[in-house]
Coordinates of C-alpha atoms in Angstrom, one line a residue:
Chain M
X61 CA 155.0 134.1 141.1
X62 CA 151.1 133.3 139.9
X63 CA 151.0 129.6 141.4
X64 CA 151.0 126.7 138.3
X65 CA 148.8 124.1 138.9
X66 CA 149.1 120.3 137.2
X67 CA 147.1 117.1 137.4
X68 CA 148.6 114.1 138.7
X69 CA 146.1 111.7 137.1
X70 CA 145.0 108.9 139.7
X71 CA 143.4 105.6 138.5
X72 CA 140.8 103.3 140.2
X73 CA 141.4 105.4 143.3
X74 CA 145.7 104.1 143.6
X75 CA 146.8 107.2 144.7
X76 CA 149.9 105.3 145.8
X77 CA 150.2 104.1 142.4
X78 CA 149.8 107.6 140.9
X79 CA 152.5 108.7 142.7
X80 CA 154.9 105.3 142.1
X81 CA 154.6 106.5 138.7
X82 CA 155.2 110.1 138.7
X83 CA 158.5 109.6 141.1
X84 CA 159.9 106.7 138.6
X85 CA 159.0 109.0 135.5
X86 CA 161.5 112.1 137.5
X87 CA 164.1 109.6 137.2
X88 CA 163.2 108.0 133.9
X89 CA 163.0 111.3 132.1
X90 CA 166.2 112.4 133.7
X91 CA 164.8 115.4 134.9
X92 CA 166.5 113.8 138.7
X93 CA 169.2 112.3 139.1
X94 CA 168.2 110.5 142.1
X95 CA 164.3 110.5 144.5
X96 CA 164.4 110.4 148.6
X97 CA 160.8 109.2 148.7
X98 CA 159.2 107.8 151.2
X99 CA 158.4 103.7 149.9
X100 CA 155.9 101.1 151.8
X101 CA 157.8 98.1 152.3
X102 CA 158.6 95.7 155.2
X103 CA 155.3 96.4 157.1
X104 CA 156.3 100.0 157.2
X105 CA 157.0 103.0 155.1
X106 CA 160.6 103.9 155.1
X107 CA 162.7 107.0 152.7
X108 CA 164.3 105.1 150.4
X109 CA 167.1 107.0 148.3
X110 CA 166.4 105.4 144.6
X111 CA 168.3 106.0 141.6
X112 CA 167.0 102.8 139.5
X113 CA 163.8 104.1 138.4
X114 CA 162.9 100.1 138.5
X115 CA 163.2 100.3 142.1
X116 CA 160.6 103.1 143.0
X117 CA 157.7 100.3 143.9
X118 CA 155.4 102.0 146.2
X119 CA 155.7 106.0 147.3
X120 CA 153.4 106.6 150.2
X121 CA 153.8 109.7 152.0
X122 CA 150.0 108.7 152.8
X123 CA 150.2 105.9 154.9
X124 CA 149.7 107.1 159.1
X125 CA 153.1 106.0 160.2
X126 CA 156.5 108.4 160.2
X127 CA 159.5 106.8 162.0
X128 CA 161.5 110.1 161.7
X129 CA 162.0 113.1 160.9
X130 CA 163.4 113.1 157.0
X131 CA 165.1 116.3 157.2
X132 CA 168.0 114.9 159.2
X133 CA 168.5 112.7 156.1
X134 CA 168.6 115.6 154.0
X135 CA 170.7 117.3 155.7
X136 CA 173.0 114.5 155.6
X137 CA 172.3 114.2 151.8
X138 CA 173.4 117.8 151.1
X139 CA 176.0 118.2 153.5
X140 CA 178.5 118.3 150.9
X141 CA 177.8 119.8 146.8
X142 CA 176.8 117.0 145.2
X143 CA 176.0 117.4 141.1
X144 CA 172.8 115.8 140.9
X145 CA 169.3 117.0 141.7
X146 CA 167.7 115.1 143.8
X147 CA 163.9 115.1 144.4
X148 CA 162.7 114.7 148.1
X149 CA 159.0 114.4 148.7
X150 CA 158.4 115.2 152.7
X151 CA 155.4 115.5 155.2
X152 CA 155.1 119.4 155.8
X153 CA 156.4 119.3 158.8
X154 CA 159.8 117.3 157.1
X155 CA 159.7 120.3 155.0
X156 CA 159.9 122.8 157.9
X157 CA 162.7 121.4 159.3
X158 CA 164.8 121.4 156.2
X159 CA 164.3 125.0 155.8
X160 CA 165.2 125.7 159.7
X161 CA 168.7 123.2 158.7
X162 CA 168.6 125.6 155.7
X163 CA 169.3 128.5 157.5
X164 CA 171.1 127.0 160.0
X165 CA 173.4 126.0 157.4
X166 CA 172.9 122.4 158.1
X167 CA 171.6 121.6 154.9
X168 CA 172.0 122.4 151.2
X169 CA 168.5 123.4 149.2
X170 CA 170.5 124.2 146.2
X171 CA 170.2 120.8 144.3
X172 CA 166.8 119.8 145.9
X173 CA 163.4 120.1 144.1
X174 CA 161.5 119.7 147.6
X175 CA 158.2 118.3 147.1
X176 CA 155.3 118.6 149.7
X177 CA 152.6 116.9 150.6
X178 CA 149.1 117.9 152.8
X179 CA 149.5 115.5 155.9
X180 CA 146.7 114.1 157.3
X181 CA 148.7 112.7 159.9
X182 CA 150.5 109.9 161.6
X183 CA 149.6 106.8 164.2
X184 CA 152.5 106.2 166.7
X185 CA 154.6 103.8 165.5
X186 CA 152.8 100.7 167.7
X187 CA 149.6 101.7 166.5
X188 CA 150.1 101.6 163.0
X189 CA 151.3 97.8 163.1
X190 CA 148.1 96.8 164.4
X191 CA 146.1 99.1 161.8
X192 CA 148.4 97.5 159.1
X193 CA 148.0 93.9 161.0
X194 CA 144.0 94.4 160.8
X195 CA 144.4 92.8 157.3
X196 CA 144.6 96.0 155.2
X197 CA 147.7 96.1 152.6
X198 CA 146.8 99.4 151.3
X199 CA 148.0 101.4 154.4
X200 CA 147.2 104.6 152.5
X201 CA 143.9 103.9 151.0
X202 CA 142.9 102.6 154.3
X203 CA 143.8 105.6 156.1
X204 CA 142.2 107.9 153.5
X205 CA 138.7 106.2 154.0
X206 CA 139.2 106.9 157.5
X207 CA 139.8 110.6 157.4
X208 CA 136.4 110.6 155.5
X209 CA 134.8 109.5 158.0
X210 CA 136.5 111.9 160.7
X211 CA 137.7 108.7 162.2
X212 CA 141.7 109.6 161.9
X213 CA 141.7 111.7 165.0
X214 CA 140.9 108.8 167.7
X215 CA 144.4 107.3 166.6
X216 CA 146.9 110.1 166.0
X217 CA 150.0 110.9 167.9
X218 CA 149.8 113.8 170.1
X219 CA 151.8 115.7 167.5
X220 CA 149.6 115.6 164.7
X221 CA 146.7 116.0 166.7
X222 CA 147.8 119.4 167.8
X223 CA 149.4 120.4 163.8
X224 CA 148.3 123.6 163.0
X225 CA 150.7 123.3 159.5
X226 CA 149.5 120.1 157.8
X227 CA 149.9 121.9 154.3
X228 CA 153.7 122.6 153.6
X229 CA 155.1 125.8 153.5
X230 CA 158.5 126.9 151.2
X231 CA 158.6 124.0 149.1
X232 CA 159.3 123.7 145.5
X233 CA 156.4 121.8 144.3
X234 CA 153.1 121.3 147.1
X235 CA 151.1 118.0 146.7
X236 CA 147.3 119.1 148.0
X237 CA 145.0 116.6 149.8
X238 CA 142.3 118.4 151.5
X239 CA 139.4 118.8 150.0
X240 CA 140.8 116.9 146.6
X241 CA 138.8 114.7 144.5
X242 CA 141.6 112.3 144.7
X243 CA 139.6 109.4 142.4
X244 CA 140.6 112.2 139.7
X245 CA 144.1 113.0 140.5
X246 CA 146.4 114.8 143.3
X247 CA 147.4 118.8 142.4
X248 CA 150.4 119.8 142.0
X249 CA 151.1 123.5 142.8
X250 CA 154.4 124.8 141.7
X251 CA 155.5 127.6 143.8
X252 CA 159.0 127.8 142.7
X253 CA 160.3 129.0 139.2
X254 CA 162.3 125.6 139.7
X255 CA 159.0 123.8 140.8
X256 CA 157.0 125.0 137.5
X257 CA 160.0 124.0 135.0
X258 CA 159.6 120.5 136.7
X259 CA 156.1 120.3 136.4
X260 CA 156.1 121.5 132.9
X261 CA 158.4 119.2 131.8
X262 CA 156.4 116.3 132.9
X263 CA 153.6 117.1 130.3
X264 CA 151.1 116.8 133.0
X265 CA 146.9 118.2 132.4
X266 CA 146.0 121.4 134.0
X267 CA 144.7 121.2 137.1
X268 CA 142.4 123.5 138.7
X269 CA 141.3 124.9 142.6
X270 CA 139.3 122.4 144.5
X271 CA 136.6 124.8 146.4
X272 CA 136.7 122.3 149.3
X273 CA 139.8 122.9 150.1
X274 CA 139.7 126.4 152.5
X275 CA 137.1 124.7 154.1
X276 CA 138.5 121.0 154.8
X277 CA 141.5 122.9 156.3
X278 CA 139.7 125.2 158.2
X279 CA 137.5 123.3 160.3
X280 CA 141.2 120.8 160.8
X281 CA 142.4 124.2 162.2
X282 CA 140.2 125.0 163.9
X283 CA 139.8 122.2 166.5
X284 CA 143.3 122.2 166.5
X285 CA 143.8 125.6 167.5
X286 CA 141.6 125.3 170.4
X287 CA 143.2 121.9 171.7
X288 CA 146.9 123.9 171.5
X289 CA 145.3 127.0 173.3
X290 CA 144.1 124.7 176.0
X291 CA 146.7 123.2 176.8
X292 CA 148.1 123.6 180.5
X293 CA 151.9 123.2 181.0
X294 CA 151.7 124.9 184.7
X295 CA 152.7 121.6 186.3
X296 CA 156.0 121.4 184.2
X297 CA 157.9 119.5 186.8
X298 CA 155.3 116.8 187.3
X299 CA 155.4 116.6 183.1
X300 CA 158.8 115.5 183.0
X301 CA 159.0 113.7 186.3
X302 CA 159.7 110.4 184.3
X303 CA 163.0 112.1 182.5
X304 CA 166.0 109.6 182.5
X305 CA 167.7 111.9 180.8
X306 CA 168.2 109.4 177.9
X307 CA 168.7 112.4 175.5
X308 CA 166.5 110.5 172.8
X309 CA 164.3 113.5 172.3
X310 CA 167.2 115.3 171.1
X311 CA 168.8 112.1 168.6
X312 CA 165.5 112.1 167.3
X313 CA 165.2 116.6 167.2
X314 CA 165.7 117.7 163.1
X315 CA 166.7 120.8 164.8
X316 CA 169.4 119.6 167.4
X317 CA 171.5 119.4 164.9
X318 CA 174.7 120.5 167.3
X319 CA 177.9 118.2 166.7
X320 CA 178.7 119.1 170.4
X321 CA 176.4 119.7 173.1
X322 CA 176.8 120.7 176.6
X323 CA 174.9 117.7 178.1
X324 CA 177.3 115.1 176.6
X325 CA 179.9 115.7 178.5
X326 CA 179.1 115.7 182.3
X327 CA 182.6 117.4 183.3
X328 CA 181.3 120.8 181.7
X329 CA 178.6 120.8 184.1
X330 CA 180.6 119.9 187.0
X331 CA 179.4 116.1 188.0
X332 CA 181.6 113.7 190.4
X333 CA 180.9 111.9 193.1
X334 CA 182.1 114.8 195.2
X335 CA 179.7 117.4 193.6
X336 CA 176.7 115.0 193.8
X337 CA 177.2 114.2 197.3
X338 CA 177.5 118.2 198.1
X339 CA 174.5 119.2 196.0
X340 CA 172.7 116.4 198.0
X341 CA 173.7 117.7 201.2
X342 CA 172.6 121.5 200.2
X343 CA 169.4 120.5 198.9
X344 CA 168.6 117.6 201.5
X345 CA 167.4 115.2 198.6
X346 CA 168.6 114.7 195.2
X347 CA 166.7 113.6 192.6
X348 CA 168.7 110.9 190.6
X349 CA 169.1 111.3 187.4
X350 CA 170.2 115.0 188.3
X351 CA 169.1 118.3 186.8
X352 CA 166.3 116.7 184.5
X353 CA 164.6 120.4 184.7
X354 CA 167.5 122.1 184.2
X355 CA 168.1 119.8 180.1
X356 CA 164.3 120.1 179.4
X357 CA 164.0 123.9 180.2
X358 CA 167.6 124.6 178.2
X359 CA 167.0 122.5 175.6
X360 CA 163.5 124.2 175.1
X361 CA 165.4 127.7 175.3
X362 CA 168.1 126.4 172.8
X363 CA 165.4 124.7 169.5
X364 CA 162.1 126.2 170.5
X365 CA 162.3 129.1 168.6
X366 CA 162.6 126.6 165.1
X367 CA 160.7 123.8 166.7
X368 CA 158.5 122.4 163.7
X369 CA 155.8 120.6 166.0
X370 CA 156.9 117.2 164.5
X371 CA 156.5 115.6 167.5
X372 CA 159.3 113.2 167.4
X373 CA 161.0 113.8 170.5
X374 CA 157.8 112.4 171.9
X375 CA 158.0 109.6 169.7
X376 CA 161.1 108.5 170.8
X377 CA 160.6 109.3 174.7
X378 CA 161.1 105.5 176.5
X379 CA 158.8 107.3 179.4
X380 CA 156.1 109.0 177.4
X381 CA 156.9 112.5 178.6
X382 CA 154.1 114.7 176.6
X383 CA 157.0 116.6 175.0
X384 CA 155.0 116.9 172.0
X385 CA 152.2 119.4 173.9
X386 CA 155.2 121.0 175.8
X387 CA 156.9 122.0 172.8
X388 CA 153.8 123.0 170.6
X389 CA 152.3 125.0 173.2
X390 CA 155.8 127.1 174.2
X391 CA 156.7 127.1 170.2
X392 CA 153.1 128.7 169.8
X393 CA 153.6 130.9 172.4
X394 CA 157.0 131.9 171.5
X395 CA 156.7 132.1 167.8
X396 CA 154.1 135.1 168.8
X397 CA 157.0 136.9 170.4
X398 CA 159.3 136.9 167.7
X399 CA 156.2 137.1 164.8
X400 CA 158.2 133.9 163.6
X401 CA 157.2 130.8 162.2
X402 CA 159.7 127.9 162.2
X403 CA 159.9 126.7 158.3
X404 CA 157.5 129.2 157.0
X405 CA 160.2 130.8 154.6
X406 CA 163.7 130.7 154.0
X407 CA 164.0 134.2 153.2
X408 CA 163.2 134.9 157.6
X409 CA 166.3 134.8 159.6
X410 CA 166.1 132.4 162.6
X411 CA 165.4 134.5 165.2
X412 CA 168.7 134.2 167.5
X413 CA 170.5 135.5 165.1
X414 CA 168.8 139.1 164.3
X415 CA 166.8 141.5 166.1
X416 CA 164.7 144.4 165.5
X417 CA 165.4 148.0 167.1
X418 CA 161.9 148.1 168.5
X419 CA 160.7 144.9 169.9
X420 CA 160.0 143.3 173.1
X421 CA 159.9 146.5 174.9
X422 CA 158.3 145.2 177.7
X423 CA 161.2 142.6 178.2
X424 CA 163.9 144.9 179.8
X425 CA 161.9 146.8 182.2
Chain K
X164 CA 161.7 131.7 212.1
X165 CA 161.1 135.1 212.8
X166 CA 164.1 136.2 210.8
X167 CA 163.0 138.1 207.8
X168 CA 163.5 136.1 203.9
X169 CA 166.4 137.6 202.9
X170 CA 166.9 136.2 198.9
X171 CA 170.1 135.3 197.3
X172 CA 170.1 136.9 193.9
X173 CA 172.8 136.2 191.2
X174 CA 173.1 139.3 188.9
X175 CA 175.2 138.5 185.5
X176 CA 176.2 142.2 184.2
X177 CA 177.5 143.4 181.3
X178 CA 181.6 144.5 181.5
X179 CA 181.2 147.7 180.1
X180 CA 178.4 149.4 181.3
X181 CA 176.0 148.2 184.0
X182 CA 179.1 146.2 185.9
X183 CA 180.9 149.5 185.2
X184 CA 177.6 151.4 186.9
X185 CA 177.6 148.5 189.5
X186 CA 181.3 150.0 190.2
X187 CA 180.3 153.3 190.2
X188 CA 177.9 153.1 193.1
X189 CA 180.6 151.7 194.8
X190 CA 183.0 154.4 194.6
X191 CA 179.6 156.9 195.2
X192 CA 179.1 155.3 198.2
X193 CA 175.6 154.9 197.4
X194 CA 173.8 152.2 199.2
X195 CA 171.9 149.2 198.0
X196 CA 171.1 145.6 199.7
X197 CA 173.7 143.3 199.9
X198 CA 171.9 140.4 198.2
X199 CA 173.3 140.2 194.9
X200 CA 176.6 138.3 193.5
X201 CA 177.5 139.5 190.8
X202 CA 179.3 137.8 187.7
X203 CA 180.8 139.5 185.6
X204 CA 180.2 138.8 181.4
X205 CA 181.8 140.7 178.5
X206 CA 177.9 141.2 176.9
X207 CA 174.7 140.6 177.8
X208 CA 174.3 138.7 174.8
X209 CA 176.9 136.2 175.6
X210 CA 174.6 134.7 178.4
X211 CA 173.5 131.6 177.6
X212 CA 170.2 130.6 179.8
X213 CA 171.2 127.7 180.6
X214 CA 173.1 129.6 183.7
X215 CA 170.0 131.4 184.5
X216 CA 168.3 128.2 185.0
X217 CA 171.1 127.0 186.6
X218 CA 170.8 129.7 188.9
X219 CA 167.1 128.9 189.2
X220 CA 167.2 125.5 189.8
X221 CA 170.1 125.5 192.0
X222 CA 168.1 127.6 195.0
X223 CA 169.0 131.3 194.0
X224 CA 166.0 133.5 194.6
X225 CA 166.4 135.9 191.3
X226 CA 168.6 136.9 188.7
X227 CA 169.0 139.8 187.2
X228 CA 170.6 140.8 184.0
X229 CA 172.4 144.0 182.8
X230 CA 173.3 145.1 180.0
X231 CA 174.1 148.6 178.0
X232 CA 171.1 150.9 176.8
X233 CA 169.9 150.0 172.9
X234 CA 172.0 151.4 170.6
X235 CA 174.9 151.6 173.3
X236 CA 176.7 148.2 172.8
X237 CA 180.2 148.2 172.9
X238 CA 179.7 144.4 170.2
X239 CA 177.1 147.3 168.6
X240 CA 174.1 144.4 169.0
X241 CA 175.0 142.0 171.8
X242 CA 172.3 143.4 173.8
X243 CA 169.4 143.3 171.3
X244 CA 170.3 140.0 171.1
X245 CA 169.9 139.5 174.9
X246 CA 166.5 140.6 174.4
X247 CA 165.3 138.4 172.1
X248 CA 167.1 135.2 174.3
X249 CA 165.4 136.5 177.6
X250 CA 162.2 137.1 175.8
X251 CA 162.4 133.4 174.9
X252 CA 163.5 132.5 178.7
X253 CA 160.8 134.3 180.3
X254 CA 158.1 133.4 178.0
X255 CA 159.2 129.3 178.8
X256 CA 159.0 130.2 182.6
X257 CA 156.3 131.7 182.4
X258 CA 153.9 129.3 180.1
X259 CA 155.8 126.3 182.5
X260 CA 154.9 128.2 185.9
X261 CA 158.5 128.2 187.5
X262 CA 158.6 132.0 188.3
X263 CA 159.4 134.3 185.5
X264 CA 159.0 137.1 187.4
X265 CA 162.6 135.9 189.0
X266 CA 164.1 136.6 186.1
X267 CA 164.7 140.6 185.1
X268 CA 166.6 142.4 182.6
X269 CA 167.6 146.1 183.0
X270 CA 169.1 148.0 180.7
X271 CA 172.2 150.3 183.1
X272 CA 175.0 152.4 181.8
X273 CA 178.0 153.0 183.2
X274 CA 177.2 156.4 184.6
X275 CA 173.7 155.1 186.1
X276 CA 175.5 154.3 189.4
X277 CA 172.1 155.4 191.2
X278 CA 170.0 154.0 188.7
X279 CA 171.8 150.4 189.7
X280 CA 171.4 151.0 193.8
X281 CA 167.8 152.0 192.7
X282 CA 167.5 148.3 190.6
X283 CA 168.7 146.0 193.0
X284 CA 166.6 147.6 196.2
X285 CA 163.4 147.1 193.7
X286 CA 164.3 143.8 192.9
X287 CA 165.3 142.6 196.0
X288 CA 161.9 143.8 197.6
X289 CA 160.3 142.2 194.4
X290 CA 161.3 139.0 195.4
X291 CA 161.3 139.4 199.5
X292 CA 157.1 139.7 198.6
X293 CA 157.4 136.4 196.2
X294 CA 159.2 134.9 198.7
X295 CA 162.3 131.9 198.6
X296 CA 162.3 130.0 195.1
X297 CA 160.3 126.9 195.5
X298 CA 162.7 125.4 192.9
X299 CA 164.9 125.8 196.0
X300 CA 163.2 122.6 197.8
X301 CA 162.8 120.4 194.7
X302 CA 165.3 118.3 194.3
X303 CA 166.7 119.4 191.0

């Protein structure tokens, strides 16, 4: 399909306000029945499901600050058919994820019109209160300035820092940033036949290629790539030394998305008193929590393969374990393997569950 | 200790072929060190890595997997699938330092009774040169 691309019209440089008005008109002109948007509100930006086109105050996908990873709430939005369409506008790597539930059949994509945006990024969650406390109330526009000046990188998570995807892949309708002359308007690329009967609908101007754009991206790549080729994991056990085994990097994993795991229940891996006390005595010493290597390096084999690089697992480590670099740098790595790409298209299998005749020769030797 | 290293290897093999050529260098009498245990699976492909790392983690010195030739399956793809898992399990040892080279897969039919004896002597010296598992002394 030859991409259709539409003006959303941005005035006195309220790209927030562009997009308030574009989500409220979806539900206004019927053409959703409800919007999972991403608001700014309560000194944060939270999704907000909004059927009351009233109610859609302030979309800001913009804003540096993510608090999870959306596609869980799709998921749990599509889990059974529902009759209305709803329109979901996630970060890229949101996006990613909901294709990976997709074909993991965690999620429904049938009565979604997915809507993406270019991401420049996100603070961690600390760190964006004080930018938002330093007496700025447009989080977005504030942020924006700052990319300008090649200022955002001092302040991102580790994730973004190391995205090589900030544009999304296998969405409906893609929202383009880089290299935009946002005081005119945000793009709008339909990629889907269901993406350009939305935008047509909406009686929006053409809109036209930025040439900026291949550029602004490239040189984001390309410091990117280099940081996640330099990256050393060869100390592994050191990386995790501070594991408590919490499991909060897999409550917070879009692609964990087993109802039952193996590390919940302690029995299946043999824990009593008894067993402790004779792994102590074989080994000498026993590291308390146990087998911290053992959950990191099997929950790495399990969701590596359709690890989207979200870095939330990082996020939501209580002992800052660098999971983030861990899990980009063996997703990178493994991803090569296969010649996969978690979230790139919905039409790929997930790689555990095919194979190809001739791969991988070198494996079985 | 002058004794020589002699490494503890846990080999998960495939029902119906390479625990089948396992059994026939048994009954050949053909010999091979006596490091290995071997547990038995139904497929390759239904070994989850998490008892490789197990193994790993818990002090064993290698493991080795077998499984039926491509194309020779008896669950017509269990193996391929094997592949692509121990692919993935190598490629994580490997990029986090902990000894992928411990880790081997071979593909052994049921007839390859020699071709088994010949495995485990090559891995077995394999690993006497890498020496014990440091994963052995940490304390899991």
């Amino acid at each position: 399909m030859k991409p259709v691309l539409k003006l959303i019209k941005v005035e006195k440089n309220d790209i927030t306000a562009a997009l308030t008005a574009f989500f409220r008109k979806l539900l206004e002109e019927k053409l959703a029945g409800a919007v999972l948007v991403p608001q700014r509100t309560e000194g944060s930006v939270i999704m907000t499901l909004v059927k009351n086109p009233e109610r859609v105050t302030c979309v800001d996908p913009v804003s540096p600050v993510m608090i999870s990873n959306s596609a869980t709430i799709v998921s749990e939005l599509t889990s059974t058919p529902v009759v209305e369409k709803i329109a979901v506008l996630l970060r890229p790597c949101e996006a990613r994820a909901l294709v990976e539930l997709v074909k993991l059949k965690q999620a429904s994509a049938e009565q979604l019109i997915v809507f993406g945006i270019d991401c420049h990024g996100a603070f961690k969650v600390t760190d964006f209160a004080d930018f938002a406390g330093e007496g700025r109330t447009d989080t977005a526009a504030a942020f924006l300035d700052m990319v300008k000046e090649g200022k955002e990188d001092e302040r991102l998570r580790a994730g973004c820092s190391l995205c090589v995807r900030p544009e999304p892949t296998a969405v409906d309708i893609a929202l383009r940033l880089f290299g935009e002359k946002l005081e005119n308007g945000i793009t709008a690329e339909a990629r889907t036949e269901k993406g350009k009967e939305l935008l047509e609908k909406m009686n929006l101007p053409d809109g036209s290629e930025s040439e900026e754009r291949e550029k602004v991206l490239g040189e984001i790549l390309k410091k990117r790539k280099e940081a996640l080729e330099a990256i050393d994991i060869s100390d592994f056990p050191s990386l995790i030394s501070n594991c408590i085994r919490c499991y909060n990097c897999r409550a917070v994993c879009p692609i964990c998305y087993c109802k039952e795991c193996l590390f919940d229940d302690s029995s299946k891996l043999g824990y009593d008193p008894a067993r402790y006390l004779s792994l102590a005595g074989k080994k000498g010493a026993l590291r308390m929590p146990v087998d911290t290597l053992l959950f990191h390096l099997t929950r790495l084999n399990h969701m590596v393969s359709s690890c989207v690089a979200c870095g939330m697992c990082e996020a939501a480590c209580p002992t800052d374990i660098p999971l983030a670099k861990i899990y980009a740098s063996i997703g990178d790595e493994v991803g090569k393997l296969l010649d996969y790409e978690p979230g790139r298209s919905l039409e790929e299998e997930i790689p555990l569950a095919t194979f190809k005749e001739n791969e991988l020769e070198t494996v079985a030797d | 200790m002058s004794e020589e290293f002699e490494p503890k290897i846990i080999a998960f093999l495939c029902n119906w072929c390479t625990y089948a050529g396992a059994d026939l260098a048994g009954t050949s009498r053909i010999q091979y060190p006596p490091n290995i245990r071997i547990i038995r699976l139904m497929c390759s492909g239904a070994l989850d890595p998490v008892y490789v790392i197990r193994a790993l983690t818990e002090g064993a010195d290698g493991v080795l997997i077998g499984g039926c030739h491509p194309g020779d399956c008896h669950y017509l793809n269990g193996n391929y699938k094997a592949r692509r898992r121990v692919g993935i399990l190598k490629t994580i040892l490997d990029k986090s330092n902990l000894g992928s080279e411990r880790v081997t897969l071979r593909w052994i039919s049921a007839s390859e009774g020699q071709k088994f004896a010949d495995t485990v002597k090559e891995f077995v010296d394999k690993i006497k040169k890498l020496g014990p598992n440091p994963l052995k002394e940490r304390m899991v």
